[in-house]
mmCIF file of C-alpha atoms in Angstrom:
data_model
loop_
_atom_site.group_PDB
_atom_site.id
_atom_site.type_symbol
_atom_site.label_atom_id
_atom_site.label_comp_id
_atom_site.label_asym_id
_atom_site.label_seq_id
_atom_site.Cartn_x
_atom_site.Cartn_y
_atom_site.Cartn_z
ATOM 1 C CA THR W 1 14.495 144.745 65.363
ATOM 2 C CA ARG W 2 14.316 142.371 62.203
ATOM 3 C CA ALA W 3 13.188 138.865 62.306
ATOM 4 C CA GLY W 4 15.217 137.886 58.932
ATOM 5 C CA ARG W 5 15.955 139.057 55.801
ATOM 6 C CA ILE W 6 17.259 137.299 52.334
ATOM 7 C CA HIS W 7 19.615 139.698 50.472
ATOM 8 C CA CYS W 8 21.820 139.995 46.848
ATOM 9 C CA GLU W 9 24.901 140.527 46.259
ATOM 10 C CA ILE W 10 27.654 141.367 44.174
ATOM 11 C CA ASP W 11 29.619 138.554 43.861
ATOM 12 C CA GLY W 12 32.789 138.475 42.278
ATOM 13 C CA THR W 13 34.034 141.685 39.497
ATOM 14 C CA PRO W 14 31.499 142.959 37.401
ATOM 15 C CA GLY W 15 32.267 143.412 33.350
ATOM 16 C CA ALA W 16 30.683 145.260 30.772
ATOM 17 C CA ASN W 17 27.234 142.539 30.239
ATOM 18 C CA ASP W 18 28.478 140.326 33.863
ATOM 19 C CA MET W 19 27.086 141.049 37.118
ATOM 20 C CA PRO W 20 27.852 137.970 38.940
ATOM 21 C CA GLY W 21 25.461 138.277 41.939
ATOM 22 C CA ARG W 22 25.067 136.015 45.526
ATOM 23 C CA LEU W 23 21.520 135.217 47.606
ATOM 24 C CA ILE W 24 21.971 135.161 51.537
ATOM 25 C CA LEU W 25 19.377 133.641 53.166
ATOM 26 C CA SER W 26 19.749 135.556 57.368
ATOM 27 C CA THR W 27 17.413 134.775 60.465
ATOM 28 C CA THR W 28 17.533 135.600 63.610
ATOM 29 C CA ALA W 29 18.163 133.760 66.790
ATOM 30 C CA ASP W 30 15.794 133.470 69.957
ATOM 31 C CA GLY W 31 17.130 137.183 72.364
ATOM 32 C CA ALA W 32 19.216 137.844 69.352
ATOM 33 C CA ALA W 33 19.074 141.582 68.286
ATOM 34 C CA SER W 34 20.362 141.493 64.254
ATOM 35 C CA PRO W 35 19.863 138.023 62.055
ATOM 36 C CA THR W 36 22.915 135.959 61.110
ATOM 37 C CA GLU W 37 23.679 134.579 57.755
ATOM 38 C CA ARG W 38 22.067 131.120 57.660
ATOM 39 C CA LEU W 39 22.658 129.918 54.069
ATOM 40 C CA ARG W 40 23.889 131.588 50.966
ATOM 41 C CA ILE W 41 23.243 130.702 46.693
ATOM 42 C CA ASP W 42 26.893 131.861 45.611
ATOM 43 C CA SER W 43 27.533 133.172 41.674
ATOM 44 C CA SER W 44 28.836 129.390 41.055
ATOM 45 C CA GLY W 45 25.175 127.555 42.017
ATOM 46 C CA ARG W 46 26.670 126.504 45.626
ATOM 47 C CA LEU W 47 24.320 125.874 48.311
ATOM 48 C CA LEU W 48 26.667 127.025 51.397
ATOM 49 C CA LEU W 49 25.497 126.290 55.022
ATOM 50 C CA GLY W 50 27.381 127.204 57.531
ATOM 51 C CA THR W 51 30.314 129.104 55.883
ATOM 52 C CA THR W 52 30.408 131.945 53.140
ATOM 53 C CA SER W 53 32.266 131.134 50.177
ATOM 54 C CA GLY W 54 33.049 127.493 48.587
ATOM 55 C CA THR W 55 35.595 125.488 50.861
ATOM 56 C CA SER W 56 39.518 126.666 49.522
ATOM 57 C CA HIS W 57 39.777 122.595 51.697
ATOM 58 C CA ALA W 58 37.504 120.860 49.033
ATOM 59 C CA VAL W 59 38.469 117.114 49.648
ATOM 60 C CA SER W 60 39.874 116.774 46.239
ATOM 61 C CA SER W 61 41.326 118.495 44.060
ATOM 62 C CA SER W 62 39.251 118.277 41.131
ATOM 63 C CA ASN W 63 36.036 118.123 42.456
ATOM 64 C CA ASN W 64 33.165 121.676 43.248
ATOM 65 C CA PRO W 65 30.312 120.228 45.525
ATOM 66 C CA LEU W 66 27.068 121.947 44.522
ATOM 67 C CA LEU W 67 25.855 121.488 48.099
ATOM 68 C CA GLN W 68 28.946 122.614 51.105
ATOM 69 C CA VAL W 69 28.201 121.778 54.915
ATOM 70 C CA GLU W 70 30.338 123.669 57.432
ATOM 71 C CA SER W 71 30.940 123.857 61.587
ATOM 72 C CA THR W 72 32.627 124.378 64.183
ATOM 73 C CA SER W 73 30.077 123.283 66.506
ATOM 74 C CA SER W 74 29.596 119.975 68.420
ATOM 75 C CA ALA W 75 25.470 121.370 68.583
ATOM 76 C CA ASP W 76 25.201 120.089 64.908
ATOM 77 C CA TYR W 77 29.040 118.526 63.890
ATOM 78 C CA ALA W 78 27.825 119.498 60.392
ATOM 79 C CA ARG W 79 25.525 116.389 59.715
ATOM 80 C CA ALA W 80 22.102 116.199 58.145
ATOM 81 C CA SER W 81 19.153 114.040 58.722
ATOM 82 C CA PHE W 82 16.231 113.090 56.713
ATOM 83 C CA VAL W 83 13.060 111.738 58.552
ATOM 84 C CA PHE W 84 9.908 110.592 57.484
ATOM 85 C CA ASN W 85 7.024 110.163 59.462
ATOM 86 C CA GLY W 86 4.725 108.453 58.398
ATOM 87 C CA ASN W 87 2.290 105.309 58.255
ATOM 88 C CA THR W 88 4.221 103.280 55.944
ATOM 89 C CA ALA W 89 6.647 100.560 55.998
ATOM 90 C CA VAL W 90 9.042 103.020 53.844
ATOM 91 C CA GLY W 91 12.148 104.821 56.038
ATOM 92 C CA PRO W 92 14.015 108.199 54.323
ATOM 93 C CA GLY W 93 16.840 108.306 52.376
ATOM 94 C CA LEU W 94 19.563 109.229 49.748
ATOM 95 C CA TRP W 95 18.694 108.359 46.201
ATOM 96 C CA PHE W 96 22.297 108.080 43.579
ATOM 97 C CA ALA W 97 21.162 107.532 39.701
ATOM 98 C CA LYS W 98 23.557 108.161 36.498
ATOM 99 C CA SER W 99 23.072 108.621 33.224
ATOM 100 C CA ARG W 100 26.053 108.858 30.115
ATOM 101 C CA GLY W 101 23.586 111.885 29.000
ATOM 102 C CA THR W 102 25.846 115.259 28.848
ATOM 103 C CA SER W 103 22.291 116.563 29.121
ATOM 104 C CA ILE W 104 19.808 117.408 32.230
ATOM 105 C CA GLY W 105 17.069 114.449 32.329
ATOM 106 C CA SER W 106 19.134 112.814 29.654
ATOM 107 C CA ASN W 107 18.322 108.315 30.415
ATOM 108 C CA THR W 108 21.788 107.065 28.042
ATOM 109 C CA ILE W 109 22.258 104.028 28.642
ATOM 110 C CA ILE W 110 25.636 103.860 31.418
ATOM 111 C CA ASN W 111 28.580 101.421 30.654
ATOM 112 C CA ASP W 112 29.846 97.799 32.736
ATOM 113 C CA GLY W 113 32.198 99.138 35.224
ATOM 114 C CA ASP W 114 30.827 102.854 35.754
ATOM 115 C CA GLN W 115 30.634 104.091 39.580
ATOM 116 C CA ILE W 116 26.332 105.436 39.905
ATOM 117 C CA GLY W 117 27.392 106.283 43.120
ATOM 118 C CA GLY W 118 29.813 106.064 46.021
ATOM 119 C CA LEU W 119 30.349 107.606 49.628
ATOM 120 C CA PHE W 120 33.812 109.057 50.681
ATOM 121 C CA PHE W 121 35.478 109.532 53.488
ATOM 122 C CA HIS W 122 38.355 111.881 53.932
ATOM 123 C CA ALA W 123 40.783 112.843 56.490
ATOM 124 C CA ALA W 124 42.462 116.299 57.345
ATOM 125 C CA ASP W 125 46.026 114.605 56.489
ATOM 126 C CA GLY W 126 48.104 118.315 58.128
ATOM 127 C CA THR W 127 48.502 119.950 54.626
ATOM 128 C CA ASP W 128 44.573 119.390 52.893
ATOM 129 C CA LYS W 129 41.253 116.374 53.377
ATOM 130 C CA HIS W 130 43.068 114.938 49.987
ATOM 131 C CA SER W 131 43.375 111.629 51.314
ATOM 132 C CA ARG W 132 41.107 108.801 51.158
ATOM 133 C CA CYS W 133 40.554 107.139 53.859
ATOM 134 C CA ALA W 134 37.590 104.481 53.179
ATOM 135 C CA ALA W 135 35.066 104.528 50.304
ATOM 136 C CA ILE W 136 32.076 102.445 49.371
ATOM 137 C CA GLU W 137 30.902 102.479 45.736
ATOM 138 C CA VAL W 138 28.589 101.246 43.838
ATOM 139 C CA LYS W 139 29.273 99.991 40.289
ATOM 140 C CA ILE W 140 27.590 98.453 36.607
ATOM 141 C CA ASP W 141 29.162 94.994 37.150
ATOM 142 C CA GLY W 142 27.904 93.384 34.055
ATOM 143 C CA ALA W 143 26.437 94.786 30.269
ATOM 144 C CA PRO W 144 23.147 96.844 31.085
ATOM 145 C CA GLY W 145 20.615 97.050 29.058
ATOM 146 C CA ALA W 146 16.908 97.829 29.480
ATOM 147 C CA ASN W 147 15.243 97.532 32.754
ATOM 148 C CA ASP W 148 18.438 95.307 33.712
ATOM 149 C CA THR W 149 21.071 96.927 35.609
ATOM 150 C CA PRO W 150 23.376 94.422 37.149
ATOM 151 C CA GLY W 151 25.540 95.903 40.028
ATOM 152 C CA LEU W 152 28.519 95.509 42.707
ATOM 153 C CA ILE W 153 29.038 96.941 46.033
ATOM 154 C CA ARG W 154 32.735 97.763 47.045
ATOM 155 C CA PHE W 155 33.969 98.496 50.546
ATOM 156 C CA LEU W 156 37.881 100.407 50.343
ATOM 157 C CA THR W 157 40.217 101.167 53.263
ATOM 158 C CA THR W 158 43.281 102.960 53.156
ATOM 159 C CA PRO W 159 45.795 101.185 55.103
ATOM 160 C CA ASP W 160 48.693 102.258 56.494
ATOM 161 C CA GLY W 161 51.412 104.535 54.516
ATOM 162 C CA SER W 162 49.523 105.135 52.125
ATOM 163 C CA ALA W 163 47.600 107.501 50.570
ATOM 164 C CA ALA W 164 44.829 105.487 48.191
ATOM 165 C CA ALA W 165 41.864 103.191 49.324
ATOM 166 C CA GLU W 166 41.940 99.288 48.662
ATOM 167 C CA GLU W 167 39.194 97.043 48.224
#
């Protein structure tokens, strides 16, 4: 009986100097006899939880998120939690940041109107999940400068009969 397993597999078609691979982490649930896959990192560098391949039903035709969480269980609803346990006034959070640079770690100044981050809500419409129901966006609202980044928050919803969210 195994308690867990970490293994690599070929992920795609190997070439002359190419061996695409994936890393799989499996654990054994209480009362189970063999490990079940819990997460995988595929050859595209995506971290997949609850699925064994990048979703073919992405929420837009042009994205390929690095973190993909899928579930069919009402025990987790594909949700994530962030909990901080500490004797301070600070709580958990998500950080969104943007640079106009083209390399990791760059600090190239952003432009007026740039989107800094957003929360986007999509629903299946019978054909795909490309239709956006609502969004919350944060954008730059003015000329940025050193330690000066004016911003705005936009709340958008999609009216009946439309596929585009409006402010």
